[in-house]
mmCIF file of C-alpha atoms in Angstrom:
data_model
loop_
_atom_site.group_PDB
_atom_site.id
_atom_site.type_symbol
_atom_site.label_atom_id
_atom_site.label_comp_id
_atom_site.label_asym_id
_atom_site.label_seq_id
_atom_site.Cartn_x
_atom_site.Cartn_y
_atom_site.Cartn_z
ATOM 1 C CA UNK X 26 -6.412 12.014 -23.887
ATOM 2 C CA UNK X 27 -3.869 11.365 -21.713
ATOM 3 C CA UNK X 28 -3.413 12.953 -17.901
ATOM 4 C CA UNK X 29 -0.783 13.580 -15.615
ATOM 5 C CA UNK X 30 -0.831 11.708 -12.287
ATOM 6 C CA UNK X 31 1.320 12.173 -9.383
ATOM 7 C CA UNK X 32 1.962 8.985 -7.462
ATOM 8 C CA UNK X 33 3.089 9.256 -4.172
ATOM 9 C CA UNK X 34 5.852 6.953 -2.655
ATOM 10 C CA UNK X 35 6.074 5.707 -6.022
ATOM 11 C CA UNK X 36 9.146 3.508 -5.198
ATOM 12 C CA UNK X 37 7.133 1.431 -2.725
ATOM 13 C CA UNK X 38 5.422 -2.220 -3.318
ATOM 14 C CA UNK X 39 2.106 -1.152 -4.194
ATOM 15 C CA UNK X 40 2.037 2.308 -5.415
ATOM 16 C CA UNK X 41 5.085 1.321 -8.213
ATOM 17 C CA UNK X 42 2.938 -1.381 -9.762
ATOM 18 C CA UNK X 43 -0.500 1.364 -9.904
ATOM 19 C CA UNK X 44 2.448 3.689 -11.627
ATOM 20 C CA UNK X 45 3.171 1.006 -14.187
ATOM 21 C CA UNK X 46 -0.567 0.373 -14.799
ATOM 22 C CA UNK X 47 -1.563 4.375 -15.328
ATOM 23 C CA UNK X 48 2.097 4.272 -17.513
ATOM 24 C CA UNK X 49 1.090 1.569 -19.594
ATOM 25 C CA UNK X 50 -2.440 3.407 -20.194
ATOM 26 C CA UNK X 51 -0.797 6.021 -21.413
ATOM 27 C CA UNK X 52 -0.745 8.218 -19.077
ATOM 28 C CA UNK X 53 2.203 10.861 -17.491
ATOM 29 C CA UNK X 54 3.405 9.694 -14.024
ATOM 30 C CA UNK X 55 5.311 12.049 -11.623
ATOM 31 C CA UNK X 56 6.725 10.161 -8.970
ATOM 32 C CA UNK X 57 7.931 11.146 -5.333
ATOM 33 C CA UNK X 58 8.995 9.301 -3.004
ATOM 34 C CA UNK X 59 11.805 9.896 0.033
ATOM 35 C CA UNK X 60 13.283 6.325 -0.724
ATOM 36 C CA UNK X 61 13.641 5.800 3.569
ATOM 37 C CA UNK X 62 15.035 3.172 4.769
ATOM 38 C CA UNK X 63 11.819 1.754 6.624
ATOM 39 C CA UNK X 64 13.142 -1.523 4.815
ATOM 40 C CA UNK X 65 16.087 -2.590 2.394
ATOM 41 C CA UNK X 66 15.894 0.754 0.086
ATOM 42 C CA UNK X 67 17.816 -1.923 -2.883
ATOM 43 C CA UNK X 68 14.602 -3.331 -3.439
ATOM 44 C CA UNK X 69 12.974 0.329 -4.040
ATOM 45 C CA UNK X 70 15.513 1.447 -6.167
ATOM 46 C CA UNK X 71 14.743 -1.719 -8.751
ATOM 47 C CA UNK X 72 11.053 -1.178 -8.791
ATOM 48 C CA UNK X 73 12.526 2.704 -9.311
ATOM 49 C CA UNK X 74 14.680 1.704 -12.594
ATOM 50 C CA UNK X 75 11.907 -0.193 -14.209
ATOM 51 C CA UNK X 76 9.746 2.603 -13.977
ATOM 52 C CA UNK X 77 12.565 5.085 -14.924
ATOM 53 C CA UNK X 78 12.382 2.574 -18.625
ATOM 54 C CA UNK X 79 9.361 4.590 -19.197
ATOM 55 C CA UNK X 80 9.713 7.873 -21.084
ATOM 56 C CA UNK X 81 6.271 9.770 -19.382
ATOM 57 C CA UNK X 82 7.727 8.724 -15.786
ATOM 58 C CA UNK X 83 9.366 11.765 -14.043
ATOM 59 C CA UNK X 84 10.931 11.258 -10.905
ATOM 60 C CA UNK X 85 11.511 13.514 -7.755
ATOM 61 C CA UNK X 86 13.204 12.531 -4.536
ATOM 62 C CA UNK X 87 10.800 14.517 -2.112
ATOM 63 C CA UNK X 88 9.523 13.303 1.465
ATOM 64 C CA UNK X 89 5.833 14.192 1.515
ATOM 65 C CA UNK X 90 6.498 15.349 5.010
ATOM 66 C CA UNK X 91 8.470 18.488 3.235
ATOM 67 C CA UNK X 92 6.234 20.952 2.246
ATOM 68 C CA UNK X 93 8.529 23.294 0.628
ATOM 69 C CA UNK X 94 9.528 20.295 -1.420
ATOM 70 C CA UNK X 95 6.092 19.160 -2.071
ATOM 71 C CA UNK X 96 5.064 22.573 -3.823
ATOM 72 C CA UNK X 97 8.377 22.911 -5.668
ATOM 73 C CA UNK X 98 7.102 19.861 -7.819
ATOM 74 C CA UNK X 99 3.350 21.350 -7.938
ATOM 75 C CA UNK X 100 4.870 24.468 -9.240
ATOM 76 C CA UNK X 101 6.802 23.005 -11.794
ATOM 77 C CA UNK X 102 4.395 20.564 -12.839
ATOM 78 C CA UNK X 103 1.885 23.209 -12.946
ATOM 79 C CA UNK X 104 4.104 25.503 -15.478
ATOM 80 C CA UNK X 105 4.483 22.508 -17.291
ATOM 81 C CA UNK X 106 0.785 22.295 -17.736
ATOM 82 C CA UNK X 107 0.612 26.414 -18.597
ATOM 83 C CA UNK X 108 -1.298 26.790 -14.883
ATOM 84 C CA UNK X 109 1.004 29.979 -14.263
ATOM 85 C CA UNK X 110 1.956 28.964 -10.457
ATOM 86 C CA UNK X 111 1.300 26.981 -7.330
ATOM 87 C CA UNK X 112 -0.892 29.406 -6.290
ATOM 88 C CA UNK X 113 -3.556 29.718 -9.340
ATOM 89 C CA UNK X 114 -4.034 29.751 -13.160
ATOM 90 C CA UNK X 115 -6.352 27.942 -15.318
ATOM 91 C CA UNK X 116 -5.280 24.412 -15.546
ATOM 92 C CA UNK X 117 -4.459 22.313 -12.624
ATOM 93 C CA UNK X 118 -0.747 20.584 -12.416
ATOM 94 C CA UNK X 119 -2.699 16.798 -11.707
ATOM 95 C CA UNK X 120 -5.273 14.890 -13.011
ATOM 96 C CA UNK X 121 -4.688 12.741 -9.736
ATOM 97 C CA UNK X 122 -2.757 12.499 -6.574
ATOM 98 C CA UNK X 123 -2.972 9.189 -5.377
ATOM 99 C CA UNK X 124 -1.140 9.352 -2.352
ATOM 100 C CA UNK X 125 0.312 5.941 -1.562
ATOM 101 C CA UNK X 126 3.170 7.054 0.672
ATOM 102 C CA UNK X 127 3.182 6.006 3.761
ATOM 103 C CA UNK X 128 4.837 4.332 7.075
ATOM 104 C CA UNK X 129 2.999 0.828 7.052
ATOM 105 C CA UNK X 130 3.553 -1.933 9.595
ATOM 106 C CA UNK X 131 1.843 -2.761 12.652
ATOM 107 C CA UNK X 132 4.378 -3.657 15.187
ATOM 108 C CA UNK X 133 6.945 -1.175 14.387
ATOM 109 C CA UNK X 134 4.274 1.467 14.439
ATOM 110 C CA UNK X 135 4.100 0.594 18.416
ATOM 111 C CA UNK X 136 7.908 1.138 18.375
ATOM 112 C CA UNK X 137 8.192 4.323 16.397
ATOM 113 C CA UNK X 138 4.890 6.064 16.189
ATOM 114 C CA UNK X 139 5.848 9.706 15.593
ATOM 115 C CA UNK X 140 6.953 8.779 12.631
ATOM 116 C CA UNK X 141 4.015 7.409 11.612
ATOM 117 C CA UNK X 142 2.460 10.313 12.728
ATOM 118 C CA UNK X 143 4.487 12.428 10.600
ATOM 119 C CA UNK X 144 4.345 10.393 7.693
ATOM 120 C CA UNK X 145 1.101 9.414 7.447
ATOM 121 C CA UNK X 146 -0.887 12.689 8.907
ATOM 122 C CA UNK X 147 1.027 15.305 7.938
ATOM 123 C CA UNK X 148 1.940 14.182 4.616
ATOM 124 C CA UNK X 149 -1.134 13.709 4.042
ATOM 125 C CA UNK X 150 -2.110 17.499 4.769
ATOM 126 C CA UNK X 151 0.579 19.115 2.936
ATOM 127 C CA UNK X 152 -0.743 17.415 0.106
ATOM 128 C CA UNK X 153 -4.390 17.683 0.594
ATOM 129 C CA UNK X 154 -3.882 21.682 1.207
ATOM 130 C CA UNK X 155 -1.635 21.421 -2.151
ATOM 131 C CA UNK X 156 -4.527 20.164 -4.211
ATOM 132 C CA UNK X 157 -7.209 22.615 -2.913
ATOM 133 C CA UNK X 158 -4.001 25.456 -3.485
ATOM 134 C CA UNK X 159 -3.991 24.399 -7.200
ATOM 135 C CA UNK X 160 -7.149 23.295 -8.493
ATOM 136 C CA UNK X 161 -6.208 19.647 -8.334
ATOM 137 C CA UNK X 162 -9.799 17.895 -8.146
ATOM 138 C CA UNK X 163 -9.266 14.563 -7.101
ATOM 139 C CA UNK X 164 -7.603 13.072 -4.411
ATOM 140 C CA UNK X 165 -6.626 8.871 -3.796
ATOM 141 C CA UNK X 166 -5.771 7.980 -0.192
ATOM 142 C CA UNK X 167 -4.369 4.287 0.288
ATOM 143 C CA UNK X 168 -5.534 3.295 4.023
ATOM 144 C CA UNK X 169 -5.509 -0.222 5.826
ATOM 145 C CA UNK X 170 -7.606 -2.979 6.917
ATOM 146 C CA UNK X 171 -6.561 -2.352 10.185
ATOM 147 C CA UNK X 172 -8.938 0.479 11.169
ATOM 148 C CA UNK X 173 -11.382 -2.398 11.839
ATOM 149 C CA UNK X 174 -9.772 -3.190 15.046
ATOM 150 C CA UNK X 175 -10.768 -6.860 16.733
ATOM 151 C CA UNK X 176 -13.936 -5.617 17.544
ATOM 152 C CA UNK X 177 -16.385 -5.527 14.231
ATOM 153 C CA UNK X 178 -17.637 -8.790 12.668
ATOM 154 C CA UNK X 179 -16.285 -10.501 9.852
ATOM 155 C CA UNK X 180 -16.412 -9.448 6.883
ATOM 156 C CA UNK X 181 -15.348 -5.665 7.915
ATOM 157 C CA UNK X 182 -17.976 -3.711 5.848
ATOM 158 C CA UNK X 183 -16.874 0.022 4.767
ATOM 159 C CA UNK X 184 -19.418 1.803 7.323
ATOM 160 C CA UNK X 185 -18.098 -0.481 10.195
ATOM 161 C CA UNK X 186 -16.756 1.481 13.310
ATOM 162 C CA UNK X 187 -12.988 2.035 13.110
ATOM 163 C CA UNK X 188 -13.158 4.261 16.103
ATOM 164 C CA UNK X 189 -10.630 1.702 17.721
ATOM 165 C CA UNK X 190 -7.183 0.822 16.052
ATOM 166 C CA UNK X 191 -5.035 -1.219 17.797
ATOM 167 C CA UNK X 192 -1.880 0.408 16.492
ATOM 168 C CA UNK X 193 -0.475 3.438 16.107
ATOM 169 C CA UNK X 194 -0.006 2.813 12.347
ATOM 170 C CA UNK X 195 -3.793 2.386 12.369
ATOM 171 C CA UNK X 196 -4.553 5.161 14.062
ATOM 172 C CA UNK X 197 -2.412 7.474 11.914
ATOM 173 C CA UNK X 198 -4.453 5.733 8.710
ATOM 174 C CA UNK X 199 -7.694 6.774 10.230
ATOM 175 C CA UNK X 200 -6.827 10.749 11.246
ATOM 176 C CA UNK X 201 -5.540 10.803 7.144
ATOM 177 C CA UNK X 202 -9.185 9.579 6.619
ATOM 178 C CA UNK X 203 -11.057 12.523 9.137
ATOM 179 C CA UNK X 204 -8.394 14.992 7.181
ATOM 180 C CA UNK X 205 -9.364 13.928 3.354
ATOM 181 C CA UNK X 206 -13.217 14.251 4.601
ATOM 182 C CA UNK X 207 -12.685 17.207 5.936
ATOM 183 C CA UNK X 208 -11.018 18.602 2.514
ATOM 184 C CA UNK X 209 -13.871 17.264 0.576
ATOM 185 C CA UNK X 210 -16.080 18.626 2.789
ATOM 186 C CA UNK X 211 -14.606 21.911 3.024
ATOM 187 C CA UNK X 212 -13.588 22.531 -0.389
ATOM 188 C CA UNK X 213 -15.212 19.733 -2.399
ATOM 189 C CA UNK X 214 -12.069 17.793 -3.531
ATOM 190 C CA UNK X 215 -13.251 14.393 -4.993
ATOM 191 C CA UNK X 216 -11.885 11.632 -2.493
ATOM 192 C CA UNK X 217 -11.546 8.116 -2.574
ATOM 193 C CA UNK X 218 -10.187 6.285 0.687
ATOM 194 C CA UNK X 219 -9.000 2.545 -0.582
ATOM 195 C CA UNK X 220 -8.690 -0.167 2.259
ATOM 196 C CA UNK X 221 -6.330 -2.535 1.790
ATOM 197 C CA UNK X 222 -6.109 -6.472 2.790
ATOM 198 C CA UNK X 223 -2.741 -7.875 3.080
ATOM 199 C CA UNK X 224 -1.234 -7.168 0.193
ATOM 200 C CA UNK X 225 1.561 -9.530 -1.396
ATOM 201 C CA UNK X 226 2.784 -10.571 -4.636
ATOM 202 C CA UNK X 227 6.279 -10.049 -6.634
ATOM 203 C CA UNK X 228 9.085 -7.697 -5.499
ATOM 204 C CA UNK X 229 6.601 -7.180 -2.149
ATOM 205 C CA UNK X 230 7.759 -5.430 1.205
ATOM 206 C CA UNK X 231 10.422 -7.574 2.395
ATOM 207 C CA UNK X 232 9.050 -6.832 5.949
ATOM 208 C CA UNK X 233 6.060 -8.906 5.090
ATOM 209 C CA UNK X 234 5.188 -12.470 5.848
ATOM 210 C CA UNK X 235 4.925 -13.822 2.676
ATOM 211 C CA UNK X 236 8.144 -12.347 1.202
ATOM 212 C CA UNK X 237 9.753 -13.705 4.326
ATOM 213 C CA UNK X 238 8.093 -17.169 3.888
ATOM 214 C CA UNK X 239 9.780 -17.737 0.320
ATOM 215 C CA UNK X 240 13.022 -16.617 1.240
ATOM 216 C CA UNK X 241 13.582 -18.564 4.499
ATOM 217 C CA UNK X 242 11.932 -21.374 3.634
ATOM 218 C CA UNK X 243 13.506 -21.902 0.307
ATOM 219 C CA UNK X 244 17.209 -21.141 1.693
ATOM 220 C CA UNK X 245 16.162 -23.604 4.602
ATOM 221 C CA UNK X 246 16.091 -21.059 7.299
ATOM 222 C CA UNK X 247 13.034 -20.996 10.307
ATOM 223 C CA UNK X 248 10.706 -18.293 9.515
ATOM 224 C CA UNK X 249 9.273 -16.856 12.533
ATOM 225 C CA UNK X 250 5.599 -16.798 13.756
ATOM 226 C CA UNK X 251 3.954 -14.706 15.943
ATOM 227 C CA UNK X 252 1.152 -17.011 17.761
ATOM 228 C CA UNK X 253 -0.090 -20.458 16.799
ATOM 229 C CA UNK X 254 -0.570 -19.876 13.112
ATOM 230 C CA UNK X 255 -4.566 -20.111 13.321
ATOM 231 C CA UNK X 256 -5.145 -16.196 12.664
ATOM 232 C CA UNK X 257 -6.886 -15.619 9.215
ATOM 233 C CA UNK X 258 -5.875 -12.461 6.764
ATOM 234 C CA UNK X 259 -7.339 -11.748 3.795
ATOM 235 C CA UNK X 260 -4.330 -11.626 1.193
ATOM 236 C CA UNK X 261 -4.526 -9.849 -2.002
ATOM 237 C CA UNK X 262 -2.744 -9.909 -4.971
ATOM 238 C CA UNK X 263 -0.703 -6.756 -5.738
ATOM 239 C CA UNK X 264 -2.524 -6.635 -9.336
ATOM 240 C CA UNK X 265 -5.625 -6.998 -8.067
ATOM 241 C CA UNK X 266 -4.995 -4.245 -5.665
ATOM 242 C CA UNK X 267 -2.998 -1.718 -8.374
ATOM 243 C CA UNK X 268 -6.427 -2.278 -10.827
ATOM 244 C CA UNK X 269 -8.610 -1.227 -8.041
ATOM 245 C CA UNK X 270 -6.603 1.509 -6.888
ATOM 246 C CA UNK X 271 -6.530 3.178 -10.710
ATOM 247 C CA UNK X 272 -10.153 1.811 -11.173
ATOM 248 C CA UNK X 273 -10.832 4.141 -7.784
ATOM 249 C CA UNK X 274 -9.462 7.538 -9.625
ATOM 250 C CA UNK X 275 -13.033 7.624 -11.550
ATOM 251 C CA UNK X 276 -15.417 10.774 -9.784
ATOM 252 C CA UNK X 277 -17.439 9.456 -6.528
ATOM 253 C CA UNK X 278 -17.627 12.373 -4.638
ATOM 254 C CA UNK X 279 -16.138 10.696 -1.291
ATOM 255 C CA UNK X 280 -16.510 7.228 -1.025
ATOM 256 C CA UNK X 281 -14.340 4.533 1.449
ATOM 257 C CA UNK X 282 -13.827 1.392 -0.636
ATOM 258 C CA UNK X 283 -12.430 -1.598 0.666
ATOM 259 C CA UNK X 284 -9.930 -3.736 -1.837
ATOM 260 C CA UNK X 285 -9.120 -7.552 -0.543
ATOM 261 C CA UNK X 286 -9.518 -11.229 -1.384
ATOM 262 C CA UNK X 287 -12.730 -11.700 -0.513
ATOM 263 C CA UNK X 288 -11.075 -15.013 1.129
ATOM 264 C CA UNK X 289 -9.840 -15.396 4.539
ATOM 265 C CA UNK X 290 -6.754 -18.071 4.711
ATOM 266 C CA UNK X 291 -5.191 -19.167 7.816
ATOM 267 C CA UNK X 292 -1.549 -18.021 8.223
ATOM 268 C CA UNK X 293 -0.588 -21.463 8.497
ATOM 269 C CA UNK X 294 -2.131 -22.553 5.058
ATOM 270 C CA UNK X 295 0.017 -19.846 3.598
ATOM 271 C CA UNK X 296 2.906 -21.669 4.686
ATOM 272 C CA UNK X 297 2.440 -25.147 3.602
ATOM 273 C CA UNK X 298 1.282 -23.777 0.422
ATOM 274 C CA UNK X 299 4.705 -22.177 0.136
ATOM 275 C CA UNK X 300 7.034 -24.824 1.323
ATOM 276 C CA UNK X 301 5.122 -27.124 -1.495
ATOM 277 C CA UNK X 302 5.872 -24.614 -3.666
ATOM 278 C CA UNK X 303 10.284 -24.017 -3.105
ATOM 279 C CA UNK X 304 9.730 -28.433 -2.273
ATOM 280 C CA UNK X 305 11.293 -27.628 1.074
ATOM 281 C CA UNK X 306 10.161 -28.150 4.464
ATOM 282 C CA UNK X 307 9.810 -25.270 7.578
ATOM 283 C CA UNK X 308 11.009 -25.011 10.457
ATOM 284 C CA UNK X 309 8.826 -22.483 13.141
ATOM 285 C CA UNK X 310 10.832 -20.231 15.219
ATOM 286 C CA UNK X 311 6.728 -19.606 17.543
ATOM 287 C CA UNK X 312 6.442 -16.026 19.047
ATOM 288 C CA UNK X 313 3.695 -14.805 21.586
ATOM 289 C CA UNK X 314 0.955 -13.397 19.563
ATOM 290 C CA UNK X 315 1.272 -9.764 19.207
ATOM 291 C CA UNK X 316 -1.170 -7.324 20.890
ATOM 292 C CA UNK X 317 -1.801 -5.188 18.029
ATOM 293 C CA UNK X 318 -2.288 -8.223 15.407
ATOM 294 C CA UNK X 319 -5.793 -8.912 14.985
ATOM 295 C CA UNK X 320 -7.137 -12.625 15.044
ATOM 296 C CA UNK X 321 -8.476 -12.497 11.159
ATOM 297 C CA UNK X 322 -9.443 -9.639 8.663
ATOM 298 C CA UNK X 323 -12.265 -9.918 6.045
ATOM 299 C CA UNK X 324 -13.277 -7.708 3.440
ATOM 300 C CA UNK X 325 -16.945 -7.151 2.508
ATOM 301 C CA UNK X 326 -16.221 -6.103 -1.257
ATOM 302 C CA UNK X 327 -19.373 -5.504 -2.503
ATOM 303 C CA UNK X 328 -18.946 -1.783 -2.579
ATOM 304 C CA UNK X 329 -15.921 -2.154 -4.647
ATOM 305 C CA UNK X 330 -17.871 -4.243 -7.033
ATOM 306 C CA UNK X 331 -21.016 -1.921 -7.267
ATOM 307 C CA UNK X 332 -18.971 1.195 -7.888
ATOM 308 C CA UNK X 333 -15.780 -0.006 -9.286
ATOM 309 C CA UNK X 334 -16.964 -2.961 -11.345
ATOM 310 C CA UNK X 335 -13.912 -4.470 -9.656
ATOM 311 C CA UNK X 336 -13.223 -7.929 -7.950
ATOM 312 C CA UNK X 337 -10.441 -9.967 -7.250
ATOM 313 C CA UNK X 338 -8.911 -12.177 -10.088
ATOM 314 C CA UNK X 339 -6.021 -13.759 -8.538
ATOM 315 C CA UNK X 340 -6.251 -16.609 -6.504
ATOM 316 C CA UNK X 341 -3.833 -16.995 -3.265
ATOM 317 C CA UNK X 342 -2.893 -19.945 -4.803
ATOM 318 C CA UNK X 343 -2.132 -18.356 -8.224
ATOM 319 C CA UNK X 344 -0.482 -15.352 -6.519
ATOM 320 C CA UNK X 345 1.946 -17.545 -3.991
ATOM 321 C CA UNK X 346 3.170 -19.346 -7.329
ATOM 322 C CA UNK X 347 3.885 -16.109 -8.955
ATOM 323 C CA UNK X 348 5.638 -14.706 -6.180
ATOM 324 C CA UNK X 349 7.925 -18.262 -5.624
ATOM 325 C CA UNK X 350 8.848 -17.552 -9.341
ATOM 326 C CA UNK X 351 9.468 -14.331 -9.011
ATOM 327 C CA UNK X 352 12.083 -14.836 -5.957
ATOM 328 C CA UNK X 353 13.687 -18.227 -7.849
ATOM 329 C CA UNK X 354 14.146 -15.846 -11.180
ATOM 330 C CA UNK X 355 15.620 -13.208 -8.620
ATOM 331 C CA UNK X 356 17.438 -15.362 -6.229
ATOM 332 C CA UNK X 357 20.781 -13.547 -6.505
ATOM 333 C CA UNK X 358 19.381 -10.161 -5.797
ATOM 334 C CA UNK X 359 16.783 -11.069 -3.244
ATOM 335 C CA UNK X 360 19.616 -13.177 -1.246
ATOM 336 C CA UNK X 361 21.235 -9.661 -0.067
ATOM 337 C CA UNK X 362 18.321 -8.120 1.012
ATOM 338 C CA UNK X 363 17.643 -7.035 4.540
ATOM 339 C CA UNK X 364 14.535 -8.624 5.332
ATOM 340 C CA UNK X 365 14.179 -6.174 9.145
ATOM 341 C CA UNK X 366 13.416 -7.090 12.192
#
């Protein structure tokens, strides 16, 4: 039978490509998302248009920071599903919320954090209250490798202590965390926190390294790196990520998952693969290391396989391919693009 989700920054890298997956299950996806301008909005509004293609995708332009907002689309979708209101009736408006909106980034976090703050806390209440408001029984937060901080041995295990982030964007990540316990806790909403590792892969945030790496090195620009290049990350496929994070909707009660690679690369692997890849070479505009970067992440997925029955499929090999093709069959779109600061 199919079941209404509602996807949360649905617009974004990640959270567009879990919509396609639930859509192409057959399921009913209502999507919000505030379409910000945290980086090159373009590139949100094409992942928006091929999701529009499908008929059981509903869209609403809502920051998850409004609350007023937020509930307007839990009432309607709750009507829709004969729940008589936001407030009660007999059938909840959501299978899901999988709440995958967020301000991401380390560095600009140490910029900017209110807005992290505001994005990634308080969002994260209004719609944690909204579910225990109507009935909805199961709640999907998407958090971040970078809880582990520099100080926890590699591979970061899920009951590691993320008591301290480097980064305000971390930080925010782990008081969304405290609040979803709290909620399940409190008033028993099923909650799964998913940890992610780097993610990349076609269409990715354009604020990222490796979207950055394709472009400039195949147009022959420098690309610019923070440090010597040694540090490690654990980079995961976007598909490998989107199939864990709808694999993580099944009941757990509340359980912290981490989703990566399983495979450490250095940063300057990543980007010799690449310039093999465009058949172009690089040139290194070097940066001091940033304080709030961490020297390598490495996720202990072996809860994620026990629970899940999920592990990685794509290789970083595999995935840098895809993501070179993806930018060559794109070229003229990608070109324009604002790639930040």
């Amino acid at each position: 039978m199919a079941k209404r989700y509602l996807v949360t920054g649905c617009a974004g890298f990640i959270a567009s490509r879990v919509a396609e997956l639930l859509l192409d299950a057959g399921d009913e996806v209502v999507g919000v998302d505030n379409l910000n301008d945290a980086y090159d909005p373009r590139l949100k509004a094409w992942r928006l248009d091929r999701l529009a293609a499908h008929p059981a995708f509903s869209f609403h332009r809502v920051d998850i920071t409004d609350r007023a907002g937020l509930e307007a689309v839990f009432t309607r979708c709750s009507h829709a599903a004969g729940a008589g209101g936001a407030t009660g009736g007999s059938a909840p408006p959501f299978a899901a919320v999988v709440n995958l909106a967020a301000r991401a980034g380390v560095r600009t976090s140490v910029e900017n954090p209110w807005v992290y703050y505001q994005a990634n806390c308080d969002g994260t209440l209004n719609l944690l209250d909204l579910c225990r408001r109507c009935g909805v029984k199961k709640f999907l937060l998407a958090s971040t490798s970078s809880l582990y901080g520099a100080h926890n041995p590699v591979p970061y295990r899920e009951d590691a202590d993320t008591s301290r982030p480097l980064s305000p964007y971390a930080a925010s990540k782990k008081a969304a965390e405290t609040l979803a316990y709290t909620y399940h806790y409190l008033h028993g909403l099923d909650v799964t926190v998913v940890r992610y590792f780097t993610v990349y892969g076609p269409a990715g945030r354009p604020d990222m390294s490796v979207f950055r790496f394709v472009r400039r090195i195949a147009e022959g620009e420098p690309i610019v790196v923070f440090g010597d290049g040694s540090q490690e990350r654990d980079f995961t496929y976007v598909d490998d990520i989107a199939r864990g994070t709808v694999a993580a909707l099944a009941p757990l009660g509340y359980e912290v998952i981490n989703l990566g690679g399983d495979r450490p690369v250095k940063l300057s692997a990543v980007i010799a693969h690449i310039s093999a890849l465009v058949g172009r070479p690089v040139t290194i505009d070097r940066r001091p290391a940033h304080p709030a970067d961490v020297p390598a992440t490495w996720a202990d997925v072996s809860k994620a396989r026990r629970l899940l029955g999920w592990s990685p499929q794509v290789p970083i090999e595999e995935g840098l391919r895809r993501s070179v093709e993806w930018y060559c069959q794109h070229r003229e779109f990608v070109l324009p693009l604002q790639l930040g600061e």
